[in-house]
PDB file of C-alpha atoms and ligand atoms in Angstrom:
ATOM      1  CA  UNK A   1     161.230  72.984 -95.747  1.00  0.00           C
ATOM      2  CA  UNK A   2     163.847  70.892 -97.974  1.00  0.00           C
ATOM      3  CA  UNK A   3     162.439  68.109 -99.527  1.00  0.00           C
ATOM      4  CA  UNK A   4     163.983  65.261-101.027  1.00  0.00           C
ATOM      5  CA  UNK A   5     161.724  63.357-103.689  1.00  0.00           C
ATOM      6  CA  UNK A   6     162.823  59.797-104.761  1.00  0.00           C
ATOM      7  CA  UNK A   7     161.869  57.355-107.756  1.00  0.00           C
ATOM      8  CA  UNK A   8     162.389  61.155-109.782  1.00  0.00           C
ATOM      9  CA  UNK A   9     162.354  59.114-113.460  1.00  0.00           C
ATOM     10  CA  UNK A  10     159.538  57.198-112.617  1.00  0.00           C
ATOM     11  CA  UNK A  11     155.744  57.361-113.664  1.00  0.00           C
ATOM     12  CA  UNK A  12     154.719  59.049-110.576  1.00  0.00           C
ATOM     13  CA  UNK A  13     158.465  61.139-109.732  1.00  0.00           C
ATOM     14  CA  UNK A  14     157.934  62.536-113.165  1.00  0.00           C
ATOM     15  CA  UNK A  15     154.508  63.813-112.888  1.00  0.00           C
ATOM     16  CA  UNK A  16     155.362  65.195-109.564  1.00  0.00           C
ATOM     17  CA  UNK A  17     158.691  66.655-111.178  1.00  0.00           C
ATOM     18  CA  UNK A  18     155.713  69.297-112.677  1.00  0.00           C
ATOM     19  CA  UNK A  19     153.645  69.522-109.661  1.00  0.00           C
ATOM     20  CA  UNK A  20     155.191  69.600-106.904  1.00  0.00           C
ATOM     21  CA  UNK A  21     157.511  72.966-107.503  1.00  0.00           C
ATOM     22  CA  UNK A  22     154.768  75.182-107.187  1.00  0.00           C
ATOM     23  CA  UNK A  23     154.108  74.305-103.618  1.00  0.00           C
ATOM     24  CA  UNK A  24     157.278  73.221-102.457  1.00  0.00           C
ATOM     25  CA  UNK A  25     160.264  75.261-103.537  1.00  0.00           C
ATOM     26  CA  UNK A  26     163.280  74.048-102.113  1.00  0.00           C
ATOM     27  CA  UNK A  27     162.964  69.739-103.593  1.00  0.00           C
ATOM     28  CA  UNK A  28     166.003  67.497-103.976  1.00  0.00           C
ATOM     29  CA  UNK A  29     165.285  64.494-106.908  1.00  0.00           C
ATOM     30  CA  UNK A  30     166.906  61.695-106.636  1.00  0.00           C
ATOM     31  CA  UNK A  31     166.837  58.265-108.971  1.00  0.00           C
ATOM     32  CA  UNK A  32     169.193  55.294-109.896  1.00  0.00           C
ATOM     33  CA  UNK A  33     169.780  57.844-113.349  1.00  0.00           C
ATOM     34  CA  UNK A  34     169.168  61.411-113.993  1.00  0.00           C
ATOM     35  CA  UNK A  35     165.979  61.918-116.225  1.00  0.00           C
ATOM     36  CA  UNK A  36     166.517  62.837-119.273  1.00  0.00           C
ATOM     37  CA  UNK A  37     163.803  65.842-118.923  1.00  0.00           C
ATOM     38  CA  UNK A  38     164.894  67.204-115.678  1.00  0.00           C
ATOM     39  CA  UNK A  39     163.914  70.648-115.761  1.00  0.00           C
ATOM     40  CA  UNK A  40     166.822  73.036-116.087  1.00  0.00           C
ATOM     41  CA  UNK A  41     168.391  74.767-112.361  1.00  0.00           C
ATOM     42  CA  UNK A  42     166.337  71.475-110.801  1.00  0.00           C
ATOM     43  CA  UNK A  43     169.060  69.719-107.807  1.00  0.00           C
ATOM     44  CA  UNK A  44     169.128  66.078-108.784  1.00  0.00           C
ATOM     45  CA  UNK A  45     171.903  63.777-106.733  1.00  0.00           C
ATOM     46  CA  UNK A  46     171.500  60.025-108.355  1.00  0.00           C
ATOM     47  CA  UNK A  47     171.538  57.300-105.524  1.00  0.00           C
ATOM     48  CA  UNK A  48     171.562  53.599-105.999  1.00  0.00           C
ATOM     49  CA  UNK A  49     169.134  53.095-102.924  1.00  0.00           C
ATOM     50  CA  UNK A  50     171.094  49.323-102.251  1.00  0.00           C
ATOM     51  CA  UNK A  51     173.716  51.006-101.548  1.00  0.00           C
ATOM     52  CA  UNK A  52     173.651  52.963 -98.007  1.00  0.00           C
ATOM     53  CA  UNK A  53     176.526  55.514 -98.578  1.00  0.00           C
ATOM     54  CA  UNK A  54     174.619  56.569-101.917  1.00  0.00           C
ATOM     55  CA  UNK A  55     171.511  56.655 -99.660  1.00  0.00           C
ATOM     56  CA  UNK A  56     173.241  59.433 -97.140  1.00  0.00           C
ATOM     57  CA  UNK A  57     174.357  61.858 -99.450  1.00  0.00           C
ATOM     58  CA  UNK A  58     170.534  62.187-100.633  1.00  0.00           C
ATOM     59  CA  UNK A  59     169.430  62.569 -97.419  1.00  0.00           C
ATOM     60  CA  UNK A  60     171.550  64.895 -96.418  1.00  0.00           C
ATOM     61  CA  UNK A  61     170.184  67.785 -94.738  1.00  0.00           C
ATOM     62  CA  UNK A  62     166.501  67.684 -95.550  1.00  0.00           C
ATOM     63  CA  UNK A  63     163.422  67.540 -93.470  1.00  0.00           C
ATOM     64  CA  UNK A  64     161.385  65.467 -95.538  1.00  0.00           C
ATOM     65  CA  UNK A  65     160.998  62.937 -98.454  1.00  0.00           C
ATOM     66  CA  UNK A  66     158.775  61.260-100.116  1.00  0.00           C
ATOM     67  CA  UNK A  67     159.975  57.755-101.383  1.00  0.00           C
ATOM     68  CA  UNK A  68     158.875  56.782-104.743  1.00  0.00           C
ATOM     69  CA  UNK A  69     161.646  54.722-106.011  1.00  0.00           C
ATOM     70  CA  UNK A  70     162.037  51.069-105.782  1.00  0.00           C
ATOM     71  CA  UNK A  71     160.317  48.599-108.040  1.00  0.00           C
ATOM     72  CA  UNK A  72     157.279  49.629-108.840  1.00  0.00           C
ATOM     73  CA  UNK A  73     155.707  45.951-109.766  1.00  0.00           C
ATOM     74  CA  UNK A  74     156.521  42.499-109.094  1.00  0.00           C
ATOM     75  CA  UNK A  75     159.989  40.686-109.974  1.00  0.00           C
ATOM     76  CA  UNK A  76     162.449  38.195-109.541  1.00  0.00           C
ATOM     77  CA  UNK A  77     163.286  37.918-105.335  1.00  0.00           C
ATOM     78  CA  UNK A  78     166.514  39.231-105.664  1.00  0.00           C
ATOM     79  CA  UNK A  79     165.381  42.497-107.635  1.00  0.00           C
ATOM     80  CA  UNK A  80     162.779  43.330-104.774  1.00  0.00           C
ATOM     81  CA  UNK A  81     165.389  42.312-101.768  1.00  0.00           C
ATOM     82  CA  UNK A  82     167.903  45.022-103.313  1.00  0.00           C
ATOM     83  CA  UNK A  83     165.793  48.175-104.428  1.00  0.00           C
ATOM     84  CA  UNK A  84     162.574  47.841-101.947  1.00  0.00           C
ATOM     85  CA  UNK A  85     164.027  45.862 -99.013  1.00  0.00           C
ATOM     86  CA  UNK A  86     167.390  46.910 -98.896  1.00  0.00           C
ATOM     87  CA  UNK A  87     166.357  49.812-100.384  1.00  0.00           C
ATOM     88  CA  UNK A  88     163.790  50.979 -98.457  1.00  0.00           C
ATOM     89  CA  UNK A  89     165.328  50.285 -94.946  1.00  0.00           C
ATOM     90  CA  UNK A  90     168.694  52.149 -96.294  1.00  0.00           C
ATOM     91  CA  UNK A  91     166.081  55.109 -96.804  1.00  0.00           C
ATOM     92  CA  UNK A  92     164.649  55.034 -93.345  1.00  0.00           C
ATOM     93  CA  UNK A  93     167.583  54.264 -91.289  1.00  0.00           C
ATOM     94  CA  UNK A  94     169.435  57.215 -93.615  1.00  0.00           C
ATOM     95  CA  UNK A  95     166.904  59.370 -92.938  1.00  0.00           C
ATOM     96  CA  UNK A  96     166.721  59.266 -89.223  1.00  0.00           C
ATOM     97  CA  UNK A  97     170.459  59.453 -88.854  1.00  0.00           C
ATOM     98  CA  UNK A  98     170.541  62.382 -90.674  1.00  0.00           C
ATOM     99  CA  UNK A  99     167.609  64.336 -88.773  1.00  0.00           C
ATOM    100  CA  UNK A 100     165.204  63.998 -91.394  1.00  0.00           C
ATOM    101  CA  UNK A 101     161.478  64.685 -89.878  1.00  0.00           C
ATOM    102  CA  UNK A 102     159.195  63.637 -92.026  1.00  0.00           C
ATOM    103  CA  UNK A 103     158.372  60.445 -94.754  1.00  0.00           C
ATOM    104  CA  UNK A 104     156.283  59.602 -96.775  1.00  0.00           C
ATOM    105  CA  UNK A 105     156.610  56.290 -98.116  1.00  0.00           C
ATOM    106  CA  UNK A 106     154.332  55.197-101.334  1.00  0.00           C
ATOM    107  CA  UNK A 107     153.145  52.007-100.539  1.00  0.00           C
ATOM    108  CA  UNK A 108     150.898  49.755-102.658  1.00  0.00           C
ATOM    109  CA  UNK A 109     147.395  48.349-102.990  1.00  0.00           C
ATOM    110  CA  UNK A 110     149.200  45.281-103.603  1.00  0.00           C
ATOM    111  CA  UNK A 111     149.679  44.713 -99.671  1.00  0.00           C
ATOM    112  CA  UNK A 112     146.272  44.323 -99.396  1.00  0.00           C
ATOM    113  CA  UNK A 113     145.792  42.600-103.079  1.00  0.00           C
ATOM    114  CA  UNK A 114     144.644  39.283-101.562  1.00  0.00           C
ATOM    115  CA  UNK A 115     141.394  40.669 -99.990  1.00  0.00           C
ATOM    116  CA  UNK A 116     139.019  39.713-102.348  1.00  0.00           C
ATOM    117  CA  UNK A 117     136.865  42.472-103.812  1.00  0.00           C
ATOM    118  CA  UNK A 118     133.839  42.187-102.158  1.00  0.00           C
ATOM    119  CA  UNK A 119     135.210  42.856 -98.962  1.00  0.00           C
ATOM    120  CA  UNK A 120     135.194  46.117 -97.952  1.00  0.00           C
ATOM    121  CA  UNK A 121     138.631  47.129 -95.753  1.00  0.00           C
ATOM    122  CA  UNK A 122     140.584  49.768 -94.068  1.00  0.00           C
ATOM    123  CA  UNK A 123     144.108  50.385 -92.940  1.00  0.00           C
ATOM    124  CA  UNK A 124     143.613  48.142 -89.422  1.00  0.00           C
ATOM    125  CA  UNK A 125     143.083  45.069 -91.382  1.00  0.00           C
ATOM    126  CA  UNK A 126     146.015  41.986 -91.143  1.00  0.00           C
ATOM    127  CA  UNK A 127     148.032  42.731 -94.374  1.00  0.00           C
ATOM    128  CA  UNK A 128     147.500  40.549 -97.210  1.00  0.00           C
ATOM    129  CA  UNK A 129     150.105  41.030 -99.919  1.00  0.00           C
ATOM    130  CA  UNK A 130     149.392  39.153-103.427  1.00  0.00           C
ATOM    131  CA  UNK A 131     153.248  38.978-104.708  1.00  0.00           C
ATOM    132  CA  UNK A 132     156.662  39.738-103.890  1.00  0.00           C
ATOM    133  CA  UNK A 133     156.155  43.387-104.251  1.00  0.00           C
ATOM    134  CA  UNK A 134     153.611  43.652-101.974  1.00  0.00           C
ATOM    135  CA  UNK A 135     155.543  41.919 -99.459  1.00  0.00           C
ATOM    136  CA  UNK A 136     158.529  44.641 -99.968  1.00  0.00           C
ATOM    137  CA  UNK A 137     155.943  47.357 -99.219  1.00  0.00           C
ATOM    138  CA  UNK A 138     154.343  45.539 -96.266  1.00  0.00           C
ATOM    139  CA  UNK A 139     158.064  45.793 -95.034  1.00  0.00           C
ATOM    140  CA  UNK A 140     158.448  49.235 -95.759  1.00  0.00           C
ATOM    141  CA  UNK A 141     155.205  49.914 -94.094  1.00  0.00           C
ATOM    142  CA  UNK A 142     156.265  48.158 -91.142  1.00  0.00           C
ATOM    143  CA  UNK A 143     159.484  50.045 -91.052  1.00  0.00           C
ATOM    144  CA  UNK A 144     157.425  52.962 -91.119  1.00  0.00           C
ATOM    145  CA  UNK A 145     156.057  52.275 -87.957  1.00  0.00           C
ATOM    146  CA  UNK A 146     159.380  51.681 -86.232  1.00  0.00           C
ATOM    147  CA  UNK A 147     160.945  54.675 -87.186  1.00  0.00           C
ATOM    148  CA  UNK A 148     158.052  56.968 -86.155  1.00  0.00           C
ATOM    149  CA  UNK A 149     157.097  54.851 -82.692  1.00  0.00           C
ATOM    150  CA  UNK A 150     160.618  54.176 -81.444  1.00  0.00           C
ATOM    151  CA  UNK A 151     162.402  57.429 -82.763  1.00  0.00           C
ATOM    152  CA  UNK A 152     159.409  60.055 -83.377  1.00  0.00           C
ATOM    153  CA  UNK A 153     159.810  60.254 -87.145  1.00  0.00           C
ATOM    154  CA  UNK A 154     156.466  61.563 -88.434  1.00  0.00           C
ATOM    155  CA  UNK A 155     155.355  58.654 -91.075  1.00  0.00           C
ATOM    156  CA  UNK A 156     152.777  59.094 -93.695  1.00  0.00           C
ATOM    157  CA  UNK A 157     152.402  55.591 -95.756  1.00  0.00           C
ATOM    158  CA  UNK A 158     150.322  55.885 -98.738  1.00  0.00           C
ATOM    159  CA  UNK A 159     148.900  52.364-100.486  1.00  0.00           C
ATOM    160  CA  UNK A 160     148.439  53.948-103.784  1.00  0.00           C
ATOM    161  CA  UNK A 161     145.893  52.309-106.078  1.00  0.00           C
ATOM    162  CA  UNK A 162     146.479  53.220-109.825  1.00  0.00           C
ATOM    163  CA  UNK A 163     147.935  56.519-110.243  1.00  0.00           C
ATOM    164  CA  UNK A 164     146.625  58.116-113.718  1.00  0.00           C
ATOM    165  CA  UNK A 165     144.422  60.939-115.104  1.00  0.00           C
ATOM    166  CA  UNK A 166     141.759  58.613-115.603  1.00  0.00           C
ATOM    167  CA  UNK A 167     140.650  54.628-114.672  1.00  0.00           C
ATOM    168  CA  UNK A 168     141.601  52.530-117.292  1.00  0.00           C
ATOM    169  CA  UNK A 169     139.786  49.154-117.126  1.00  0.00           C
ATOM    170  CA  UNK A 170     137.128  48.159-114.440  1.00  0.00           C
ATOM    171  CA  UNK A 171     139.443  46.916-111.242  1.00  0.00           C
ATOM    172  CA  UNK A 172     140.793  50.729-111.550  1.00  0.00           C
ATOM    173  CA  UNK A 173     137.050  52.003-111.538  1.00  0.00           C
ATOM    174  CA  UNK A 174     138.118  50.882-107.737  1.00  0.00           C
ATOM    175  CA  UNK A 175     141.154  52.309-107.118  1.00  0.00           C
ATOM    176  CA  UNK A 176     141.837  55.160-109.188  1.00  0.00           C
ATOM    177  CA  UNK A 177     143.995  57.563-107.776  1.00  0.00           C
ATOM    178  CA  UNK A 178     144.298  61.176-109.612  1.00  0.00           C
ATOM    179  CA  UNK A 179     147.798  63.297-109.475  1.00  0.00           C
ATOM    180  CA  UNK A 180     146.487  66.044-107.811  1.00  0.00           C
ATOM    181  CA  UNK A 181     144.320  63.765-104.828  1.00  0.00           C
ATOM    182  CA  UNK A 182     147.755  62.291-104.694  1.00  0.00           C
ATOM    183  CA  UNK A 183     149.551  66.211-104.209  1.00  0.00           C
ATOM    184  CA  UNK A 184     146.428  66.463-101.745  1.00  0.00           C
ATOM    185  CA  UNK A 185     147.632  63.355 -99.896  1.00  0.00           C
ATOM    186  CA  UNK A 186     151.074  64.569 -99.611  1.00  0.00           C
ATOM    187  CA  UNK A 187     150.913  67.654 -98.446  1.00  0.00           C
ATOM    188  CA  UNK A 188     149.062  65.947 -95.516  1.00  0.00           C
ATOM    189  CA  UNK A 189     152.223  64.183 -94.780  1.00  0.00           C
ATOM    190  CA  UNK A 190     154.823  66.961 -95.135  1.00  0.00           C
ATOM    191  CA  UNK A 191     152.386  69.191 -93.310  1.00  0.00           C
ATOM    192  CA  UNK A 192     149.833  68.051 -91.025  1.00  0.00           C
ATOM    193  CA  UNK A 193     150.835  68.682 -87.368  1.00  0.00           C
ATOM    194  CA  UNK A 194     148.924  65.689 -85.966  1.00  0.00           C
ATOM    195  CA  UNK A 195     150.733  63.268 -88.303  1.00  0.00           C
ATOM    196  CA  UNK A 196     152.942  60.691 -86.243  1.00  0.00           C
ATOM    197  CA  UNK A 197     152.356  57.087 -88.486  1.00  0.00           C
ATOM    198  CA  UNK A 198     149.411  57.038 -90.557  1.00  0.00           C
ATOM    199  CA  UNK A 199     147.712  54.871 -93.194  1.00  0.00           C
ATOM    200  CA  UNK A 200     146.002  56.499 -95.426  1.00  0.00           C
ATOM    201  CA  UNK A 201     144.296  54.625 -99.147  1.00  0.00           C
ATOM    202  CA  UNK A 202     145.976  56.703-102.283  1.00  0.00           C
ATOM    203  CA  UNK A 203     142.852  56.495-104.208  1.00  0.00           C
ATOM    204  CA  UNK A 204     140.049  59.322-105.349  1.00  0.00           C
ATOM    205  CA  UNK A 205     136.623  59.631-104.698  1.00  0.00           C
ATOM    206  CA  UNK A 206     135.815  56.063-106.188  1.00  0.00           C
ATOM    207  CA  UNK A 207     132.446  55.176-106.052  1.00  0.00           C
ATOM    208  CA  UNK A 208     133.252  51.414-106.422  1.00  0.00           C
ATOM    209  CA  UNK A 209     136.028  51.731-103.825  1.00  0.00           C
ATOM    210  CA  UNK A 210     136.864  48.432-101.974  1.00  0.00           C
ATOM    211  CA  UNK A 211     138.489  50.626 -99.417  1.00  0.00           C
ATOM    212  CA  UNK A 212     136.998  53.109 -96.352  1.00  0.00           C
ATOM    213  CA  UNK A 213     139.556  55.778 -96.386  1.00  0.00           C
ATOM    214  CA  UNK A 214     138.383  57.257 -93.564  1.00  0.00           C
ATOM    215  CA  UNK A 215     141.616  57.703 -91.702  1.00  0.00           C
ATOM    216  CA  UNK A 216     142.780  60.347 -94.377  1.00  0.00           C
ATOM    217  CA  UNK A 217     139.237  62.013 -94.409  1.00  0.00           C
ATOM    218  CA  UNK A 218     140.408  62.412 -90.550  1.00  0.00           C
ATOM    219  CA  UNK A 219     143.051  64.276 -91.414  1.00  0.00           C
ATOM    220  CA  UNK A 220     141.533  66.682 -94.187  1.00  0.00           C
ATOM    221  CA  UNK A 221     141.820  64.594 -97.463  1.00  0.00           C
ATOM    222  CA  UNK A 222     138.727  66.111-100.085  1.00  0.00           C
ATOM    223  CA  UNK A 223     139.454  63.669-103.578  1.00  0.00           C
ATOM    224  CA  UNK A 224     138.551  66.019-106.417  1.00  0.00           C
ATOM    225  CA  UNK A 225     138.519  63.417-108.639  1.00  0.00           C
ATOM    226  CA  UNK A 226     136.046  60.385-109.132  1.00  0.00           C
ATOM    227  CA  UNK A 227     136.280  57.615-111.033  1.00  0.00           C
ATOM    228  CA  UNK A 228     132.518  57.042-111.950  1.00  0.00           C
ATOM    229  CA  UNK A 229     133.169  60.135-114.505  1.00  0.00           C
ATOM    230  CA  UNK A 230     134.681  57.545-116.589  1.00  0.00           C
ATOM    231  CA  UNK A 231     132.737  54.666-116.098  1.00  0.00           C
ATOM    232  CA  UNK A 232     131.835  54.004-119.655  1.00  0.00           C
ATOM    233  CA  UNK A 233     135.095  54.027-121.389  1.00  0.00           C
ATOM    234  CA  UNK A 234     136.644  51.822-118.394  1.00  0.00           C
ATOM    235  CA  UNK A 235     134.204  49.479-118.765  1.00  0.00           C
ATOM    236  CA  UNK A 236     134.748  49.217-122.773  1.00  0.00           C
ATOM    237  CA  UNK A 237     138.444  48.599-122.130  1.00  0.00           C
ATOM    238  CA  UNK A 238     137.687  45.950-119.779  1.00  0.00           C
ATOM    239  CA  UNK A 239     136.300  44.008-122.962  1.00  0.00           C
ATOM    240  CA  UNK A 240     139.238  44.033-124.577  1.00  0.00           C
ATOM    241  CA  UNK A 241     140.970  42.087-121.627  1.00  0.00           C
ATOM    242  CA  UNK A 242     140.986  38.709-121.151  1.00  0.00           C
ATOM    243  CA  UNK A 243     138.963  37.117-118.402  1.00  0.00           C
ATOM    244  CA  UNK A 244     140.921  36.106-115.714  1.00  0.00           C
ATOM    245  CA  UNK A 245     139.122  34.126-112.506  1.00  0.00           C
ATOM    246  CA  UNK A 246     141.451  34.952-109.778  1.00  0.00           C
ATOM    247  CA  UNK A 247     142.297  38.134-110.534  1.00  0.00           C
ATOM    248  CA  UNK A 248     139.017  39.597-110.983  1.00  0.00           C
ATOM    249  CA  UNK A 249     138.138  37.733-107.771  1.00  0.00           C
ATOM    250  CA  UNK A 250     140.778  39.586-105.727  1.00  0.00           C
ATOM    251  CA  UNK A 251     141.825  43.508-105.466  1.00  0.00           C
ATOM    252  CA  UNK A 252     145.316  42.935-106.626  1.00  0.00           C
ATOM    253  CA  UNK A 253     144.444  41.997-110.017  1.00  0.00           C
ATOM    254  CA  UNK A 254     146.855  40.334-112.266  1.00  0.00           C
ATOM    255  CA  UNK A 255     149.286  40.639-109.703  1.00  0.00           C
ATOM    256  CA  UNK A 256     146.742  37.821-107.171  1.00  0.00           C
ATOM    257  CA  UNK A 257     146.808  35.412-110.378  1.00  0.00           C
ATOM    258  CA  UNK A 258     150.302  35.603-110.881  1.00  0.00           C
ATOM    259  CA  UNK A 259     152.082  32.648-110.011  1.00  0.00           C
ATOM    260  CA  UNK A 260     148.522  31.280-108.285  1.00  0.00           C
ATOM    261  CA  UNK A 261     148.260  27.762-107.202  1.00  0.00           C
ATOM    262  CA  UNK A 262     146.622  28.037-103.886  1.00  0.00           C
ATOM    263  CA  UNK A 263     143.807  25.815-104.957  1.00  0.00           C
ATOM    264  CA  UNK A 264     145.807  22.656-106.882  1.00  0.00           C
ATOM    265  CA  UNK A 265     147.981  22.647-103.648  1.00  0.00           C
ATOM    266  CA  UNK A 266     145.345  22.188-101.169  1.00  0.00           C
TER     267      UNK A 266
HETATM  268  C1  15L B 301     151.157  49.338-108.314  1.00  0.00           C
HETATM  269  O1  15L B 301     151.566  49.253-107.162  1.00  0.00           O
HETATM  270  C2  15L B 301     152.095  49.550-109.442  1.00  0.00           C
HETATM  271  O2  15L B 301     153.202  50.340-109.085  1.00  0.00           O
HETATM  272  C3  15L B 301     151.420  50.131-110.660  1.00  0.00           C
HETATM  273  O3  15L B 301     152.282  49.963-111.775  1.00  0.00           O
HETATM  274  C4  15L B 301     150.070  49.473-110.935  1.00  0.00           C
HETATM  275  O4  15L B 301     150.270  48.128-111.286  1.00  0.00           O
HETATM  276  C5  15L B 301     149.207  49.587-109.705  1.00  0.00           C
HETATM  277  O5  15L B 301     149.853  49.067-108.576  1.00  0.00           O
HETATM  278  C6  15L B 301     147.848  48.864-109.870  1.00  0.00           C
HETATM  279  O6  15L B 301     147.525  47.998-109.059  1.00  0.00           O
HETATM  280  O7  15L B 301     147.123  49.227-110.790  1.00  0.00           O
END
């Protein structure tokens, strides 16, 4: 199986830069610019994802990807249109076109941020994205869904909560997600027969999870890693923050208060 990785020089690309060769050994990295610690023999092809006849040269005779590039939090409008709109539907459309079987796409919490935290959802819920970013990945899921039910691509989207060794404040005691749950996750995706277009919560075996992840259970996902372990020291960094009534109302955090006026509107 060739694999193409995306997003290569980013926070998650590089961690999987160390994982991922030991299971997979044929993986294409791609990224806007070639990371300065690429490991030595590694194929990297840079790709500005805008721009579609970048897009096909990555694509280019594998049978998988995983798509971690894009923005990775929110921005100005015209920054999320190019690299997760534009970018994102260039990957998909590329991808199918050139045979490609499976995706994974890394999706966001932040699709969902607006559910406030004490509900309790899973991945049939009505989207609720708490920025611009979240809208680009509600996109991205729903192009997910078109590729695999009109043209049989076999789509694994991943809402990934915060990707890290260890929680870092209390909203993360939630949705903590450990690199290798997150190798666990993928390998469902490039592997799992049954996959066709899945949901599944990127997040470890959080006992303060706001989220039934139930559909990747399904479908063999064991988290190794729980956030509880670091309760204590994720709660003392919470001090240090500033208090913050909207976002520690709603999942998404900083990213629900942003720009929040709901309330002087209505
Ligand atoms: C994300 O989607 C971001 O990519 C990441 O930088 C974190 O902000 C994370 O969500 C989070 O919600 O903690």
């Amino acid at each position: 199986m060739k694999l193409l990785v995306t997003g290569a020089a980013g926070g998650i690309g590089t961690r999987m830069r160390q994982m991922l060769p030991s299971i997979y050994k044929d993986i294409r990295w791609s990224d806007i610019r070639k990371p300065d610690d690429l490991a030595p023999g590694a194929e990297f092809v840079a790709a500005d994802l805008a721009k579609m006849e970048e897009v096909e040269k990555i694509v280019a005779g594998v049978d998988g990807i995983a798509h971690f590039g894009g923005f990775s939090v929110e921005g100005p409008w015209d920054t999320i249109l190019q690299a997760n709109i534009i970018g994102t539907y260039n990957l998909f459309e590329a991808a199918y076109r050139a045979g490609a079987k499976r995706v994974i796409f890394a999706t966001s919490n932040h699709a969902v941020g607006m559910y406030r935290r004490d509900q309790k959802i899973g991945v049939n819920v009505t989207v609720r994205p708490d920025s611009r970013y979240g809208v680009s990945k509600c996109f991205g899921e729903a192009l997910g869904a078109m590729y695999a039910d009109k043209h049989g691509m076999r789509v694994t989207c991943i809402r990934i909560g915060n990707f890290a060794d260890t929680p870092i404040d209390k909203r993360r005691l939630s949705i903590f997600l450990h690199p290798e749950d997150l190798v666990q996750l993928m390998r469902i995706g490039f592997e799992h027969p049954d996959i066709k277009y899945e949901i599944f919560y990127g997040a470890s075996d959080n006992a303060a999870a706001w989220w039934d992840n139930s559909n990747a259970h399904k479908f063999g996902y064991r988290p190794k890693h729980k956030a509880e372990d670091f309760r204590a020291q994720a709660l003392a960094a919470q001090e240090k923050l500033p208090a913050d009534a909207i976002g520690d109302a709603y999942q998404g955090g900083t990213f629900s208060s942003a720009e929040y006026d709901a309330d002087k509107r209505r």
